[in-house]
Short mmCIF file of C-alpha atoms and ligand atoms in Angstrom, two decimals:
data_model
loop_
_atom_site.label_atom_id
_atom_site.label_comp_id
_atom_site.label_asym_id
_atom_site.label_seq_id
_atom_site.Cartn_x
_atom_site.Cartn_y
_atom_site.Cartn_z
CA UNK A 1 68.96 22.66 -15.16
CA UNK A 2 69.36 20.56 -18.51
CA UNK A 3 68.41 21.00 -21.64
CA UNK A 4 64.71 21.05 -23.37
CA UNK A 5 64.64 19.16 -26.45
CA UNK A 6 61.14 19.83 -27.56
CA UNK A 7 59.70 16.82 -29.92
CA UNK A 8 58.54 18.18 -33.21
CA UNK A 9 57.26 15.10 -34.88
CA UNK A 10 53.70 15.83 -36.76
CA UNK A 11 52.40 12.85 -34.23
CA UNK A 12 53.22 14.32 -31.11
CA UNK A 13 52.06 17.85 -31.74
CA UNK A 14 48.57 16.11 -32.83
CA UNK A 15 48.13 13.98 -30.45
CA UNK A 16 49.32 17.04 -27.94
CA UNK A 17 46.53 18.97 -29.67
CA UNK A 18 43.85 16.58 -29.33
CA UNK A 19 44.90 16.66 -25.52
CA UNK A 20 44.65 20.46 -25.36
CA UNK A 21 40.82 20.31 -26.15
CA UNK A 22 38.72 21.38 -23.18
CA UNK A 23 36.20 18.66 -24.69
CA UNK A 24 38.94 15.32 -24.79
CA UNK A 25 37.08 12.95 -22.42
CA UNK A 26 39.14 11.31 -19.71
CA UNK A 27 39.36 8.19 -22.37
CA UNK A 28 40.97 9.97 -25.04
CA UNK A 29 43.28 11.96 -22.48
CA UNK A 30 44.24 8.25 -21.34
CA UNK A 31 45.16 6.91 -24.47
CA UNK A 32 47.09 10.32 -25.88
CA UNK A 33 49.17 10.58 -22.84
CA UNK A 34 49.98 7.19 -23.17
CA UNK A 35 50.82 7.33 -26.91
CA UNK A 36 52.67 10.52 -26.50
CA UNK A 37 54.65 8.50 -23.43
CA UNK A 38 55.10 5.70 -26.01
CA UNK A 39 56.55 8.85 -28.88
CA UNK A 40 58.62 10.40 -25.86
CA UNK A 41 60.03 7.05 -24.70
CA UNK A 42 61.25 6.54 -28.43
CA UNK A 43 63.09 9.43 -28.55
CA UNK A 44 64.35 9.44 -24.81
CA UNK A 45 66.42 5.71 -25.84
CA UNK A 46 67.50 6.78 -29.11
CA UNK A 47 71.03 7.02 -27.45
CA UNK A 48 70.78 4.30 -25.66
CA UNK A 49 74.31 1.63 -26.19
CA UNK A 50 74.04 -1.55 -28.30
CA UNK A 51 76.47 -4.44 -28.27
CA UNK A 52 76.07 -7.73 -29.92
CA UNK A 53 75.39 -11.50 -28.70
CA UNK A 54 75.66 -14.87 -30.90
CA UNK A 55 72.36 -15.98 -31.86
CA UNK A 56 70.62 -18.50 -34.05
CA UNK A 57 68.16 -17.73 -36.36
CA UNK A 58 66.43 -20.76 -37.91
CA UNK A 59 68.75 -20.43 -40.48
CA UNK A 60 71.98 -19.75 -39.28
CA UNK A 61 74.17 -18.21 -36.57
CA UNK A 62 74.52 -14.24 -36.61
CA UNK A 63 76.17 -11.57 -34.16
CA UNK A 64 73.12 -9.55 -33.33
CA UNK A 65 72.68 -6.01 -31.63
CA UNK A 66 70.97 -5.47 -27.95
CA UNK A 67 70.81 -3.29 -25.38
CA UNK A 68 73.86 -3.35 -23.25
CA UNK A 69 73.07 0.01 -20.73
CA UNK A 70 72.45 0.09 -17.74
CA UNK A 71 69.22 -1.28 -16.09
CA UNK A 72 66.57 1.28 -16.59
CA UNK A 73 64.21 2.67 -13.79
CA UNK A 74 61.24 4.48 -14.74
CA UNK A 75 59.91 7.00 -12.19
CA UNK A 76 56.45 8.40 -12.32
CA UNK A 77 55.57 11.95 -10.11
CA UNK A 78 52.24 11.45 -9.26
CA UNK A 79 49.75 11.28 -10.58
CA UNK A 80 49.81 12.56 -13.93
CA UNK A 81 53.14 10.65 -14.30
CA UNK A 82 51.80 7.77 -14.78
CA UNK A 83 50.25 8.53 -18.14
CA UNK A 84 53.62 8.66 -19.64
CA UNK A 85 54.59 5.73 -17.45
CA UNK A 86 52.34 3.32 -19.11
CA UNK A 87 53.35 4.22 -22.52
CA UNK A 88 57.34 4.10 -21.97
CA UNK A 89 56.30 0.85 -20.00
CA UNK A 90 55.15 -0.90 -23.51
CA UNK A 91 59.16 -0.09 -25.00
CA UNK A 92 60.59 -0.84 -21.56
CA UNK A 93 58.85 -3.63 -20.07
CA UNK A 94 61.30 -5.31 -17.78
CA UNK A 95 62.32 -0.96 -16.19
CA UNK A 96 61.73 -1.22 -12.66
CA UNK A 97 59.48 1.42 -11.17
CA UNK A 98 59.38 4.13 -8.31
CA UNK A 99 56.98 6.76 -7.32
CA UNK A 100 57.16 10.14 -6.27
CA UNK A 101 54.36 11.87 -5.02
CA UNK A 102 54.49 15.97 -4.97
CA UNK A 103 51.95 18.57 -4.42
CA UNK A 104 52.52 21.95 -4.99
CA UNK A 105 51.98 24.54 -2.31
CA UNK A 106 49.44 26.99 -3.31
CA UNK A 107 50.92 30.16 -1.72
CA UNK A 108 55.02 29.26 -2.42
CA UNK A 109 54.38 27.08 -5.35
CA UNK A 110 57.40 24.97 -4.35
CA UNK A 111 56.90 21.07 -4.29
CA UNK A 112 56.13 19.43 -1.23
CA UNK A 113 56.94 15.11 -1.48
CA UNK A 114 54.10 13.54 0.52
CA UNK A 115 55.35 9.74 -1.24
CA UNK A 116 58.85 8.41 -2.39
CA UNK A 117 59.40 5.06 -3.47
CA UNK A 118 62.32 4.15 -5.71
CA UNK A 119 64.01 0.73 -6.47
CA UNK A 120 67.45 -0.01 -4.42
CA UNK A 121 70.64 0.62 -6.33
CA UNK A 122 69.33 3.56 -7.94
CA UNK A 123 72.73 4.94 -8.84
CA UNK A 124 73.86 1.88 -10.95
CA UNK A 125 70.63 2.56 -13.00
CA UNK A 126 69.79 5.15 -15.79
CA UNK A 127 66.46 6.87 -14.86
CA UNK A 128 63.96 8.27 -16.55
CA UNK A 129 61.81 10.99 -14.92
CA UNK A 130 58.03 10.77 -16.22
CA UNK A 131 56.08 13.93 -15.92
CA UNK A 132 53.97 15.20 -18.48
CA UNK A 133 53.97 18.90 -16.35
CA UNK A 134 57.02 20.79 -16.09
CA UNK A 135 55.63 23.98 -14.76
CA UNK A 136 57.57 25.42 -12.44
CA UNK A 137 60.01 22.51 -12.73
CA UNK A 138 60.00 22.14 -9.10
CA UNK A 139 58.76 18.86 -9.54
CA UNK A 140 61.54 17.68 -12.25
CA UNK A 141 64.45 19.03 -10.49
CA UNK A 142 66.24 15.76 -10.96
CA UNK A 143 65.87 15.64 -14.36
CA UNK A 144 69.00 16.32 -16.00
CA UNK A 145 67.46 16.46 -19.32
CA UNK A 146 64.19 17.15 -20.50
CA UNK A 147 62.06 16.00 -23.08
CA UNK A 148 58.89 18.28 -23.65
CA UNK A 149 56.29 17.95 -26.52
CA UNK A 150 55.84 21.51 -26.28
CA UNK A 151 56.81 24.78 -24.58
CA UNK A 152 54.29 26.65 -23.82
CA UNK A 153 53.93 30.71 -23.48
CA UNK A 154 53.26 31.16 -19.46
CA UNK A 155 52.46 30.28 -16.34
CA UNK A 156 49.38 31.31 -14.09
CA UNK A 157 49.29 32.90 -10.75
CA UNK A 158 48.56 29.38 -9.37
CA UNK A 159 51.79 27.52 -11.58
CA UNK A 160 49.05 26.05 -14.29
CA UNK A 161 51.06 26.38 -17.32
CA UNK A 162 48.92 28.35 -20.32
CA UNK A 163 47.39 27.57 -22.97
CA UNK A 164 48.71 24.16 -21.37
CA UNK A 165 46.46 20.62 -20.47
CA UNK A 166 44.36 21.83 -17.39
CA UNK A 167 45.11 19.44 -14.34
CA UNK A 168 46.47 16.89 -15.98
CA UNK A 169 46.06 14.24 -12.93
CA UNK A 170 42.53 15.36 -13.26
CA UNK A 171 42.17 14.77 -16.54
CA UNK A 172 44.09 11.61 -16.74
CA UNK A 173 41.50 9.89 -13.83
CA UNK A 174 38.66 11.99 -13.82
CA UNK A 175 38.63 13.32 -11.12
CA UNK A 176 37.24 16.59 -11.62
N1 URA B 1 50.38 20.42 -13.40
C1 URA B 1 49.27 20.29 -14.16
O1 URA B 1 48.60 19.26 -14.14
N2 URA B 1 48.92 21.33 -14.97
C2 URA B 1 49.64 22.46 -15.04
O2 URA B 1 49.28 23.35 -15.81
C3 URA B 1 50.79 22.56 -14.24
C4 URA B 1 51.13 21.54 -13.42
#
């Protein structure tokens, strides 16, 4: 397992209060998660390598930094993933995309993949794994590092984490 790097910027622990609320309507629970995607996505690149091309400004010629990694893929486990998809999605428009869909068994609590679609080539790209959920972190296990706005005291006798977000799927579509 990798490393938690919790995010302590005023913003994200906000925003991740605001989300808490029992009374956040599925709107508002939209547009955190995907602002707290957009925060997490920030901080996720920071390392990310730079090397410089020749370009012309309207003024002049200049060496000038870009990204020079790896193609990015973005994977979202469903459904609550995709929250935090759309927001890194704004930094990282041209990442390709794959899904992973994972329900938890009730009794074992162990992930069960019921969907798995990931771009070719996977192992030339770096990936970023996009759930907002790590519970049991059954369904993060190929995360090698991960970024969490919080941590959060326990879990339940069903795997919801406490105080934690409720169903966040459920939250994020309304669909309960
Ligand atoms: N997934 C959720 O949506 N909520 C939890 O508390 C744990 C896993």
């Amino acid at each position: 397992m990798g490393e938690v790097h919790v995010i302590a910027h005023p913003l994200v622990q906000h925003k991740l209060t605001l989300m808490r609320r029992k009374d956040t309507p599925t709107s508002g629970f939209r547009q955190l998660l995907e602002e707290i995607g957009m925060l997490m996505g920030y901080e996720v690149t920071r390392d990310m390598p730079l090397s410089t091309e020749t370009i012309e400004t309207p003024l002049e010629a200049m060496e000038a930094p870009v990204l020079e990694g790896k193609k990015v893929v973005l994977v979202s486990i469903l459904r609550a993933g995709d929250g935090i998809l759309t927001g890194i999605l704004k930094l990282l428009p041209s990442a390709r995309i794959g899904h992973i869909g994972l329900y938890r068994d009730p009794k074992t609590l162990v992930a069960v993949e019921y969907y798995f679609k990931i771009p070719e080539e996977i192992e030339d790209r770096d990936v970023i794994v996009c759930d907002p959920m790590l519970a049991t972190g059954n369904s993060a296990i190929a995360a090698v590092e991960r970024i969490a706005a919080a941590v959060d005291r326990q879990l339940n006798e069903k795997g919801y984490i406490l105080p934690g977000l409720g169903d966040a799927g459920d939250r994020l579509f309304g669909t309960k």
